[in-house]
C-alpha cells in the first residue's frame, strides 16, 4: 500500500479482481460474514419493522436478501457492494415479483 491510509487506484483494482474471483465461492468459505449475518437476522426476528426502502451495505452475494424480505415486507431492498462479481451473484438470486436492486459503489 502507498504511504497514505488509502489504497492507490492500482491497488484497489487488484483487490476488486481478487474479490470478483472469490465471489462464486464466497458463501461457502466466509464463516465470519455468514455468522455475523445470521446473528443480526436472529436479533431482528422478534421485531416488527416497516420501511419503504432498505439499503444493504456490503451485501456481497445477496445471501441475506430472503431473510430481509421476510422481516421487512413490502420494501425495496437495495444491495450495495464494491465488487461487481458479488453483485452478479446477488442479481442471479433475484426472484420474480421481489423488489430488489443492486448498486455498485463504496460505502
Backbone as XML, in Angstrom:
<?xml version="1.0"?>
<chain id="A" units="angstrom">
  <residue number="1" name="UNK">
    <atom name="N" x="0.843" y="-1.171" z="0.000"/>
    <atom name="CA" x="0.000" y="0.000" z="0.000"/>
    <atom name="C" x="0.889" y="1.234" z="0.000"/>
  </residue>
  <residue number="2" name="UNK">
    <atom name="N" x="0.408" y="2.288" z="-0.548"/>
    <atom name="CA" x="1.150" y="3.545" z="-0.607"/>
    <atom name="C" x="1.322" y="4.115" z="0.800"/>
  </residue>
  <residue number="3" name="UNK">
    <atom name="N" x="2.044" y="5.221" z="0.902"/>
    <atom name="CA" x="2.315" y="5.826" z="2.197"/>
    <atom name="C" x="1.072" y="6.347" z="2.900"/>
  </residue>
  <residue number="4" name="UNK">
    <atom name="N" x="0.029" y="6.634" z="2.203"/>
    <atom name="CA" x="-1.196" y="7.138" z="2.827"/>
    <atom name="C" x="-2.027" y="5.969" z="3.349"/>
  </residue>
  <residue number="5" name="UNK">
    <atom name="N" x="-3.119" y="6.294" z="4.019"/>
    <atom name="CA" x="-4.026" y="5.270" z="4.540"/>
    <atom name="C" x="-4.971" y="4.733" z="3.470"/>
  </residue>
  <residue number="6" name="UNK">
    <atom name="N" x="-4.988" y="5.345" z="2.305"/>
    <atom name="CA" x="-5.913" y="4.954" z="1.246"/>
    <atom name="C" x="-5.168" y="4.206" z="0.150"/>
  </residue>
  <residue number="7" name="UNK">
    <atom name="N" x="-5.784" y="3.140" z="-0.377"/>
    <atom name="CA" x="-5.121" y="2.411" z="-1.464"/>
    <atom name="C" x="-5.047" y="3.251" z="-2.732"/>
  </residue>
  <residue number="8" name="UNK">
    <atom name="N" x="-4.029" y="2.999" z="-3.509"/>
    <atom name="CA" x="-3.911" y="3.659" z="-4.805"/>
    <atom name="C" x="-4.928" y="3.026" z="-5.751"/>
  </residue>
  <residue number="9" name="UNK">
    <atom name="N" x="-5.249" y="3.685" z="-6.857"/>
    <atom name="CA" x="-6.187" y="3.081" z="-7.823"/>
    <atom name="C" x="-5.728" y="1.705" z="-8.301"/>
  </residue>
  <residue number="10" name="UNK">
    <atom name="N" x="-4.434" y="1.511" z="-8.467"/>
    <atom name="CA" x="-3.914" y="0.216" z="-8.923"/>
    <atom name="C" x="-4.162" y="-0.850" z="-7.857"/>
  </residue>
  <residue number="11" name="UNK">
    <atom name="N" x="-3.920" y="-0.528" z="-6.598"/>
    <atom name="CA" x="-4.164" y="-1.486" z="-5.524"/>
    <atom name="C" x="-5.650" y="-1.806" z="-5.395"/>
  </residue>
  <residue number="12" name="UNK">
    <atom name="N" x="-6.472" y="-0.812" z="-5.568"/>
    <atom name="CA" x="-7.911" y="-1.016" z="-5.480"/>
    <atom name="C" x="-8.398" y="-1.941" z="-6.595"/>
  </residue>
  <residue number="13" name="UNK">
    <atom name="N" x="-7.902" y="-1.738" z="-7.807"/>
    <atom name="CA" x="-8.291" y="-2.613" z="-8.926"/>
    <atom name="C" x="-7.853" y="-4.050" z="-8.667"/>
  </residue>
  <residue number="14" name="UNK">
    <atom name="N" x="-6.650" y="-4.235" z="-8.118"/>
    <atom name="CA" x="-6.163" y="-5.580" z="-7.812"/>
    <atom name="C" x="-7.037" y="-6.250" z="-6.752"/>
  </residue>
  <residue number="15" name="UNK">
    <atom name="N" x="-7.425" y="-5.488" z="-5.746"/>
    <atom name="CA" x="-8.304" y="-6.018" z="-4.708"/>
    <atom name="C" x="-9.652" y="-6.424" z="-5.293"/>
  </residue>
  <residue number="16" name="UNK">
    <atom name="N" x="-10.228" y="-5.581" z="-6.134"/>
    <atom name="CA" x="-11.519" y="-5.896" z="-6.751"/>
    <atom name="C" x="-11.432" y="-7.143" z="-7.623"/>
  </residue>
  <residue number="17" name="UNK">
    <atom name="N" x="-10.317" y="-7.314" z="-8.336"/>
    <atom name="CA" x="-10.142" y="-8.535" z="-9.149"/>
    <atom name="C" x="-10.130" y="-9.768" z="-8.257"/>
  </residue>
  <residue number="18" name="UNK">
    <atom name="N" x="-9.455" y="-9.689" z="-7.111"/>
    <atom name="CA" x="-9.412" y="-10.827" z="-6.188"/>
    <atom name="C" x="-10.803" y="-11.138" z="-5.640"/>
  </residue>
  <residue number="19" name="UNK">
    <atom name="N" x="-11.540" y="-10.107" z="-5.274"/>
    <atom name="CA" x="-12.893" y="-10.317" z="-4.741"/>
    <atom name="C" x="-13.792" y="-10.915" z="-5.814"/>
  </residue>
  <residue number="20" name="UNK">
    <atom name="N" x="-13.691" y="-10.419" z="-7.037"/>
    <atom name="CA" x="-14.504" y="-10.958" z="-8.130"/>
    <atom name="C" x="-14.197" y="-12.434" z="-8.373"/>
  </residue>
  <residue number="21" name="UNK">
    <atom name="N" x="-12.913" y="-12.808" z="-8.300"/>
    <atom name="CA" x="-12.543" y="-14.219" z="-8.473"/>
    <atom name="C" x="-13.075" y="-15.084" z="-7.329"/>
  </residue>
  <residue number="22" name="UNK">
    <atom name="N" x="-13.145" y="-14.533" z="-6.127"/>
    <atom name="CA" x="-13.604" y="-15.289" z="-4.960"/>
    <atom name="C" x="-15.126" y="-15.362" z="-4.861"/>
  </residue>
  <residue number="23" name="UNK">
    <atom name="N" x="-15.835" y="-14.492" z="-5.564"/>
    <atom name="CA" x="-17.286" y="-14.376" z="-5.415"/>
    <atom name="C" x="-18.041" y="-15.702" z="-5.549"/>
  </residue>
  <residue number="24" name="UNK">
    <atom name="N" x="-17.736" y="-16.551" z="-6.538"/>
    <atom name="CA" x="-18.513" y="-17.794" z="-6.665"/>
    <atom name="C" x="-18.387" y="-18.723" z="-5.457"/>
  </residue>
  <residue number="25" name="UNK">
    <atom name="N" x="-17.327" y="-18.583" z="-4.675"/>
    <atom name="CA" x="-17.079" y="-19.470" z="-3.538"/>
    <atom name="C" x="-17.288" y="-18.762" z="-2.201"/>
  </residue>
  <residue number="26" name="UNK">
    <atom name="N" x="-17.706" y="-17.505" z="-2.243"/>
    <atom name="CA" x="-17.764" y="-16.676" z="-1.042"/>
    <atom name="C" x="-18.691" y="-17.238" z="0.025"/>
  </residue>
  <residue number="27" name="UNK">
    <atom name="N" x="-19.914" y="-17.599" z="-0.345"/>
    <atom name="CA" x="-20.891" y="-18.054" z="0.652"/>
    <atom name="C" x="-20.419" y="-19.298" z="1.400"/>
  </residue>
  <residue number="28" name="UNK">
    <atom name="N" x="-19.786" y="-20.218" z="0.697"/>
    <atom name="CA" x="-19.330" y="-21.448" z="1.341"/>
    <atom name="C" x="-18.081" y="-21.238" z="2.194"/>
  </residue>
  <residue number="29" name="UNK">
    <atom name="N" x="-17.291" y="-20.231" z="1.881"/>
    <atom name="CA" x="-16.000" y="-20.077" z="2.525"/>
    <atom name="C" x="-15.944" y="-19.042" z="3.640"/>
  </residue>
  <residue number="30" name="UNK">
    <atom name="N" x="-16.830" y="-18.078" z="3.645"/>
    <atom name="CA" x="-16.677" y="-16.978" z="4.595"/>
    <atom name="C" x="-17.508" y="-17.182" z="5.850"/>
  </residue>
  <residue number="31" name="UNK">
    <atom name="N" x="-16.915" y="-17.852" z="6.831"/>
    <atom name="CA" x="-17.574" y="-18.150" z="8.098"/>
    <atom name="C" x="-17.950" y="-16.871" z="8.857"/>
  </residue>
  <residue number="32" name="UNK">
    <atom name="N" x="-17.071" y="-15.895" z="8.889"/>
    <atom name="CA" x="-17.316" y="-14.677" z="9.656"/>
    <atom name="C" x="-18.520" y="-13.896" z="9.114"/>
  </residue>
  <residue number="33" name="UNK">
    <atom name="N" x="-18.592" y="-13.724" z="7.810"/>
    <atom name="CA" x="-19.706" y="-12.986" z="7.198"/>
    <atom name="C" x="-21.023" y="-13.709" z="7.472"/>
  </residue>
  <residue number="34" name="UNK">
    <atom name="N" x="-21.021" y="-15.029" z="7.284"/>
    <atom name="CA" x="-22.238" y="-15.828" z="7.477"/>
    <atom name="C" x="-22.697" y="-15.778" z="8.941"/>
  </residue>
  <residue number="35" name="UNK">
    <atom name="N" x="-21.763" y="-15.930" z="9.876"/>
    <atom name="CA" x="-22.099" y="-15.920" z="11.297"/>
    <atom name="C" x="-22.642" y="-14.558" z="11.723"/>
  </residue>
  <residue number="36" name="UNK">
    <atom name="N" x="-22.009" y="-13.493" z="11.261"/>
    <atom name="CA" x="-22.460" y="-12.144" z="11.593"/>
    <atom name="C" x="-23.851" y="-11.884" z="11.031"/>
  </residue>
  <residue number="37" name="UNK">
    <atom name="N" x="-24.067" y="-12.296" z="9.779"/>
    <atom name="CA" x="-25.377" y="-12.110" z="9.138"/>
    <atom name="C" x="-26.461" y="-12.868" z="9.900"/>
  </residue>
  <residue number="38" name="UNK">
    <atom name="N" x="-26.197" y="-14.130" z="10.239"/>
    <atom name="CA" x="-27.195" y="-14.940" z="10.933"/>
    <atom name="C" x="-27.506" y="-14.376" z="12.318"/>
  </residue>
  <residue number="39" name="UNK">
    <atom name="N" x="-26.486" y="-13.880" z="13.023"/>
    <atom name="CA" x="-26.696" y="-13.296" z="14.345"/>
    <atom name="C" x="-27.543" y="-12.026" z="14.252"/>
  </residue>
  <residue number="40" name="UNK">
    <atom name="N" x="-27.234" y="-11.180" z="13.288"/>
    <atom name="CA" x="-28.004" y="-9.946" z="13.113"/>
    <atom name="C" x="-29.461" y="-10.251" z="12.765"/>
  </residue>
  <residue number="41" name="UNK">
    <atom name="N" x="-29.669" y="-11.179" z="11.856"/>
    <atom name="CA" x="-31.040" y="-11.524" z="11.462"/>
    <atom name="C" x="-31.802" y="-12.173" z="12.615"/>
  </residue>
  <residue number="42" name="UNK">
    <atom name="N" x="-31.126" y="-12.954" z="13.463"/>
    <atom name="CA" x="-31.775" y="-13.544" z="14.636"/>
    <atom name="C" x="-32.206" y="-12.459" z="15.615"/>
  </residue>
  <residue number="43" name="UNK">
    <atom name="N" x="-31.400" y="-11.416" z="15.749"/>
    <atom name="CA" x="-31.757" y="-10.303" z="16.636"/>
    <atom name="C" x="-32.945" y="-9.507" z="16.083"/>
  </residue>
  <residue number="44" name="UNK">
    <atom name="N" x="-33.069" y="-9.462" z="14.773"/>
    <atom name="CA" x="-34.187" y="-8.746" z="14.153"/>
    <atom name="C" x="-35.483" y="-9.546" z="14.165"/>
  </residue>
  <residue number="45" name="UNK">
    <atom name="N" x="-35.380" y="-10.859" z="14.281"/>
    <atom name="CA" x="-36.548" y="-11.731" z="14.133"/>
    <atom name="C" x="-37.740" y="-11.343" z="15.009"/>
  </residue>
  <residue number="46" name="UNK">
    <atom name="N" x="-37.570" y="-11.030" z="16.291"/>
    <atom name="CA" x="-38.755" y="-10.705" z="17.104"/>
    <atom name="C" x="-39.319" y="-9.305" z="16.854"/>
  </residue>
  <residue number="47" name="UNK">
    <atom name="N" x="-38.641" y="-8.512" z="16.068"/>
    <atom name="CA" x="-39.076" y="-7.134" z="15.839"/>
    <atom name="C" x="-39.993" y="-7.044" z="14.619"/>
  </residue>
  <residue number="48" name="UNK">
    <atom name="N" x="-40.899" y="-6.104" z="14.669"/>
    <atom name="CA" x="-41.720" y="-5.779" z="13.509"/>
    <atom name="C" x="-41.143" y="-4.504" z="12.911"/>
  </residue>
  <residue number="49" name="UNK">
    <atom name="N" x="-40.656" y="-4.596" z="11.714"/>
    <atom name="CA" x="-40.032" y="-3.459" z="11.058"/>
    <atom name="C" x="-40.852" y="-3.042" z="9.852"/>
  </residue>
  <residue number="50" name="UNK">
    <atom name="N" x="-40.927" y="-1.755" z="9.655"/>
    <atom name="CA" x="-41.627" y="-1.229" z="8.490"/>
    <atom name="C" x="-40.724" y="-0.199" z="7.829"/>
  </residue>
  <residue number="51" name="UNK">
    <atom name="N" x="-40.473" y="-0.392" z="6.572"/>
    <atom name="CA" x="-39.646" y="0.554" z="5.819"/>
    <atom name="C" x="-40.028" y="0.458" z="4.354"/>
  </residue>
  <residue number="52" name="UNK">
    <atom name="N" x="-39.993" y="1.584" z="3.681"/>
    <atom name="CA" x="-40.245" y="1.568" z="2.244"/>
    <atom name="C" x="-39.009" y="1.096" z="1.490"/>
  </residue>
  <residue number="53" name="UNK">
    <atom name="N" x="-37.835" y="1.511" z="1.977"/>
    <atom name="CA" x="-36.567" y="1.191" z="1.319"/>
    <atom name="C" x="-35.568" y="0.684" z="2.343"/>
  </residue>
  <residue number="54" name="UNK">
    <atom name="N" x="-34.794" y="-0.337" z="1.961"/>
    <atom name="CA" x="-33.747" y="-0.887" z="2.809"/>
    <atom name="C" x="-32.465" y="-0.889" z="1.988"/>
  </residue>
  <residue number="55" name="UNK">
    <atom name="N" x="-31.386" y="-0.344" z="2.555"/>
    <atom name="CA" x="-30.083" y="-0.339" z="1.902"/>
    <atom name="C" x="-29.186" y="-1.335" z="2.613"/>
  </residue>
  <residue number="56" name="UNK">
    <atom name="N" x="-28.788" y="-2.374" z="1.912"/>
    <atom name="CA" x="-27.918" y="-3.419" z="2.456"/>
    <atom name="C" x="-26.494" y="-3.121" z="2.008"/>
  </residue>
  <residue number="57" name="UNK">
    <atom name="N" x="-25.745" y="-2.400" z="2.840"/>
    <atom name="CA" x="-24.359" y="-2.057" z="2.511"/>
    <atom name="C" x="-23.474" y="-3.280" z="2.689"/>
  </residue>
  <residue number="58" name="UNK">
    <atom name="N" x="-22.663" y="-3.556" z="1.691"/>
    <atom name="CA" x="-21.805" y="-4.736" z="1.746"/>
    <atom name="C" x="-22.616" y="-6.002" z="1.601"/>
  </residue>
  <residue number="59" name="UNK">
    <atom name="N" x="-23.562" y="-5.997" z="0.672"/>
    <atom name="CA" x="-24.495" y="-7.124" z="0.522"/>
    <atom name="C" x="-23.815" y="-8.397" z="0.039"/>
  </residue>
  <residue number="60" name="UNK">
    <atom name="N" x="-22.605" y="-8.285" z="-0.486"/>
    <atom name="CA" x="-21.880" y="-9.443" z="-1.028"/>
    <atom name="C" x="-22.756" y="-10.149" z="-2.059"/>
  </residue>
  <residue number="61" name="UNK">
    <atom name="N" x="-23.016" y="-11.441" z="-1.854"/>
    <atom name="CA" x="-23.751" y="-12.219" z="-2.852"/>
    <atom name="C" x="-25.257" y="-12.161" z="-2.679"/>
  </residue>
  <residue number="62" name="UNK">
    <atom name="N" x="-25.726" y="-11.327" z="-1.770"/>
    <atom name="CA" x="-27.160" y="-11.193" z="-1.552"/>
    <atom name="C" x="-27.774" y="-12.326" z="-0.761"/>
  </residue>
  <residue number="63" name="UNK">
    <atom name="N" x="-26.956" y="-13.084" z="-0.037"/>
    <atom name="CA" x="-27.453" y="-14.242" z="0.709"/>
    <atom name="C" x="-28.469" y="-13.862" z="1.781"/>
  </residue>
  <residue number="64" name="UNK">
    <atom name="N" x="-28.428" y="-12.644" z="2.279"/>
    <atom name="CA" x="-29.348" y="-12.223" z="3.346"/>
    <atom name="C" x="-30.672" y="-11.699" z="2.809"/>
  </residue>
  <residue number="65" name="UNK">
    <atom name="N" x="-30.799" y="-11.548" z="1.513"/>
    <atom name="CA" x="-31.972" y="-10.884" z="0.956"/>
    <atom name="C" x="-33.291" y="-11.566" z="1.316"/>
  </residue>
  <residue number="66" name="UNK">
    <atom name="N" x="-33.369" y="-12.877" z="1.216"/>
    <atom name="CA" x="-34.627" y="-13.578" z="1.506"/>
    <atom name="C" x="-35.057" y="-13.345" z="2.951"/>
  </residue>
  <residue number="67" name="UNK">
    <atom name="N" x="-34.121" y="-13.406" z="3.873"/>
    <atom name="CA" x="-34.450" y="-13.158" z="5.281"/>
    <atom name="C" x="-34.850" y="-11.703" z="5.493"/>
  </residue>
  <residue number="68" name="UNK">
    <atom name="N" x="-34.183" y="-10.782" z="4.808"/>
    <atom name="CA" x="-34.559" y="-9.367" z="4.923"/>
    <atom name="C" x="-35.988" y="-9.171" z="4.442"/>
  </residue>
  <residue number="69" name="UNK">
    <atom name="N" x="-36.353" y="-9.820" z="3.353"/>
    <atom name="CA" x="-37.703" y="-9.681" z="2.819"/>
    <atom name="C" x="-38.750" y="-10.255" z="3.771"/>
  </residue>
  <residue number="70" name="UNK">
    <atom name="N" x="-38.398" y="-11.310" z="4.516"/>
    <atom name="CA" x="-39.341" y="-11.873" z="5.487"/>
    <atom name="C" x="-39.561" y="-10.910" z="6.662"/>
  </residue>
  <residue number="71" name="UNK">
    <atom name="N" x="-38.500" y="-10.229" z="7.084"/>
    <atom name="CA" x="-38.577" y="-9.352" z="8.253"/>
    <atom name="C" x="-39.081" y="-7.955" z="7.914"/>
  </residue>
  <residue number="72" name="UNK">
    <atom name="N" x="-38.827" y="-7.499" z="6.717"/>
    <atom name="CA" x="-39.227" y="-6.152" z="6.320"/>
    <atom name="C" x="-40.019" y="-6.284" z="5.026"/>
  </residue>
  <residue number="73" name="UNK">
    <atom name="N" x="-41.262" y="-6.623" z="5.157"/>
    <atom name="CA" x="-42.113" y="-6.902" z="3.998"/>
    <atom name="C" x="-42.457" y="-5.633" z="3.220"/>
  </residue>
  <residue number="74" name="UNK">
    <atom name="N" x="-42.723" y="-5.852" z="1.944"/>
    <atom name="CA" x="-43.163" y="-4.779" z="1.036"/>
    <atom name="C" x="-42.171" y="-3.627" z="0.923"/>
  </residue>
  <residue number="75" name="UNK">
    <atom name="N" x="-40.920" y="-3.886" z="1.140"/>
    <atom name="CA" x="-39.933" y="-2.821" z="0.993"/>
    <atom name="C" x="-39.040" y="-3.122" z="-0.208"/>
  </residue>
  <residue number="76" name="UNK">
    <atom name="N" x="-38.459" y="-2.077" z="-0.740"/>
    <atom name="CA" x="-37.463" y="-2.227" z="-1.792"/>
    <atom name="C" x="-36.124" y="-2.456" z="-1.106"/>
  </residue>
  <residue number="77" name="UNK">
    <atom name="N" x="-35.485" y="-3.590" z="-1.369"/>
    <atom name="CA" x="-34.171" y="-3.891" z="-0.806"/>
    <atom name="C" x="-33.132" y="-3.580" z="-1.879"/>
  </residue>
  <residue number="78" name="UNK">
    <atom name="N" x="-32.230" y="-2.662" z="-1.573"/>
    <atom name="CA" x="-31.158" y="-2.297" z="-2.499"/>
    <atom name="C" x="-29.854" y="-2.827" z="-1.932"/>
  </residue>
  <residue number="79" name="UNK">
    <atom name="N" x="-29.241" y="-3.758" z="-2.642"/>
    <atom name="CA" x="-27.956" y="-4.308" z="-2.237"/>
    <atom name="C" x="-26.837" y="-3.464" z="-2.821"/>
  </residue>
  <residue number="80" name="UNK">
    <atom name="N" x="-25.900" y="-3.062" z="-1.979"/>
    <atom name="CA" x="-24.769" y="-2.234" z="-2.412"/>
    <atom name="C" x="-23.477" y="-2.959" z="-2.058"/>
  </residue>
  <residue number="81" name="UNK">
    <atom name="N" x="-22.624" y="-3.134" z="-3.036"/>
    <atom name="CA" x="-21.330" y="-3.770" z="-2.798"/>
    <atom name="C" x="-20.309" y="-3.175" z="-3.742"/>
  </residue>
  <residue number="82" name="UNK">
    <atom name="N" x="-19.064" y="-3.242" z="-3.351"/>
    <atom name="CA" x="-17.969" y="-2.705" z="-4.141"/>
    <atom name="C" x="-17.618" y="-3.613" z="-5.325"/>
  </residue>
  <residue number="83" name="UNK">
    <atom name="N" x="-17.873" y="-4.907" z="-5.168"/>
    <atom name="CA" x="-17.407" y="-5.883" z="-6.158"/>
    <atom name="C" x="-18.509" y="-6.290" z="-7.137"/>
  </residue>
  <residue number="84" name="UNK">
    <atom name="N" x="-18.254" y="-6.121" z="-8.408"/>
    <atom name="CA" x="-19.209" y="-6.486" z="-9.449"/>
    <atom name="C" x="-19.498" y="-7.988" z="-9.441"/>
  </residue>
  <residue number="85" name="UNK">
    <atom name="N" x="-18.495" y="-8.806" z="-9.127"/>
    <atom name="CA" x="-18.695" y="-10.257" z="-9.077"/>
    <atom name="C" x="-19.698" y="-10.659" z="-8.008"/>
  </residue>
  <residue number="86" name="UNK">
    <atom name="N" x="-19.643" y="-10.000" z="-6.869"/>
    <atom name="CA" x="-20.607" y="-10.272" z="-5.795"/>
    <atom name="C" x="-22.009" y="-9.872" z="-6.242"/>
  </residue>
  <residue number="87" name="UNK">
    <atom name="N" x="-22.131" y="-8.698" z="-6.856"/>
    <atom name="CA" x="-23.435" y="-8.221" z="-7.301"/>
    <atom name="C" x="-24.017" y="-9.093" z="-8.416"/>
  </residue>
  <residue number="88" name="UNK">
    <atom name="N" x="-23.164" y="-9.667" z="-9.246"/>
    <atom name="CA" x="-23.657" y="-10.553" z="-10.307"/>
    <atom name="C" x="-24.329" y="-11.778" z="-9.701"/>
  </residue>
  <residue number="89" name="UNK">
    <atom name="N" x="-23.755" y="-12.312" z="-8.644"/>
    <atom name="CA" x="-24.364" y="-13.460" z="-7.968"/>
    <atom name="C" x="-25.655" y="-13.034" z="-7.279"/>
  </residue>
  <residue number="90" name="UNK">
    <atom name="N" x="-25.634" y="-11.867" z="-6.642"/>
    <atom name="CA" x="-26.844" y="-11.348" z="-5.992"/>
    <atom name="C" x="-27.962" y="-11.168" z="-7.015"/>
  </residue>
  <residue number="91" name="UNK">
    <atom name="N" x="-27.630" y="-10.663" z="-8.180"/>
    <atom name="CA" x="-28.643" y="-10.469" z="-9.228"/>
    <atom name="C" x="-29.225" y="-11.807" z="-9.675"/>
  </residue>
  <residue number="92" name="UNK">
    <atom name="N" x="-28.412" y="-12.848" z="-9.695"/>
    <atom name="CA" x="-28.892" y="-14.176" z="-10.063"/>
    <atom name="C" x="-29.869" y="-14.758" z="-9.056"/>
  </residue>
  <residue number="93" name="UNK">
    <atom name="N" x="-29.802" y="-14.271" z="-7.834"/>
    <atom name="CA" x="-30.735" y="-14.731" z="-6.793"/>
    <atom name="C" x="-32.042" y="-13.961" z="-6.833"/>
  </residue>
  <residue number="94" name="UNK">
    <atom name="N" x="-32.109" y="-12.953" z="-7.639"/>
    <atom name="CA" x="-33.285" y="-12.093" z="-7.702"/>
    <atom name="C" x="-34.455" y="-12.885" z="-8.279"/>
  </residue>
  <residue number="95" name="UNK">
    <atom name="N" x="-35.477" y="-13.098" z="-7.475"/>
    <atom name="CA" x="-36.648" y="-13.857" z="-7.917"/>
    <atom name="C" x="-37.663" y="-12.930" z="-8.570"/>
  </residue>
  <residue number="96" name="UNK">
    <atom name="N" x="-38.547" y="-13.517" z="-9.334"/>
    <atom name="CA" x="-39.646" y="-12.743" z="-9.911"/>
    <atom name="C" x="-40.528" y="-12.206" z="-8.792"/>
  </residue>
  <residue number="97" name="UNK">
    <atom name="N" x="-41.065" y="-11.056" z="-9.007"/>
    <atom name="CA" x="-42.012" y="-10.427" z="-8.094"/>
    <atom name="C" x="-41.396" y="-10.004" z="-6.759"/>
  </residue>
  <residue number="98" name="UNK">
    <atom name="N" x="-40.104" y="-9.847" z="-6.688"/>
    <atom name="CA" x="-39.495" y="-9.264" z="-5.495"/>
    <atom name="C" x="-39.003" y="-7.883" z="-5.864"/>
  </residue>
  <residue number="99" name="UNK">
    <atom name="N" x="-38.957" y="-7.032" z="-4.891"/>
    <atom name="CA" x="-38.462" y="-5.677" z="-5.118"/>
    <atom name="C" x="-37.025" y="-5.630" z="-4.626"/>
  </residue>
  <residue number="100" name="UNK">
    <atom name="N" x="-36.099" y="-5.731" z="-5.547"/>
    <atom name="CA" x="-34.690" y="-5.796" z="-5.191"/>
    <atom name="C" x="-33.870" y="-5.153" z="-6.310"/>
  </residue>
  <residue number="101" name="UNK">
    <atom name="N" x="-32.829" y="-4.459" z="-5.922"/>
    <atom name="CA" x="-31.951" y="-3.829" z="-6.909"/>
    <atom name="C" x="-30.515" y="-3.934" z="-6.415"/>
  </residue>
  <residue number="102" name="UNK">
    <atom name="N" x="-29.561" y="-3.760" z="-7.306"/>
    <atom name="CA" x="-28.155" y="-3.781" z="-6.944"/>
    <atom name="C" x="-27.521" y="-2.448" z="-7.307"/>
  </residue>
  <residue number="103" name="UNK">
    <atom name="N" x="-26.525" y="-2.077" z="-6.501"/>
    <atom name="CA" x="-25.794" y="-0.837" z="-6.702"/>
    <atom name="C" x="-24.332" y="-1.118" z="-6.406"/>
  </residue>
  <residue number="104" name="UNK">
    <atom name="N" x="-23.445" y="-0.727" z="-7.314"/>
    <atom name="CA" x="-22.023" y="-0.927" z="-7.092"/>
    <atom name="C" x="-21.401" y="0.407" z="-6.712"/>
  </residue>
  <residue number="105" name="UNK">
    <atom name="N" x="-20.856" y="0.473" z="-5.472"/>
    <atom name="CA" x="-20.262" y="1.724" z="-5.005"/>
    <atom name="C" x="-19.532" y="1.467" z="-3.693"/>
  </residue>
  <residue number="106" name="UNK">
    <atom name="N" x="-18.696" y="2.440" z="-3.309"/>
    <atom name="CA" x="-18.075" y="2.457" z="-1.994"/>
    <atom name="C" x="-19.099" y="2.923" z="-0.979"/>
  </residue>
  <residue number="107" name="UNK">
    <atom name="N" x="-19.033" y="2.375" z="0.214"/>
    <atom name="CA" x="-19.986" y="2.790" z="1.262"/>
    <atom name="C" x="-19.593" y="4.130" z="1.829"/>
  </residue>
</chain>
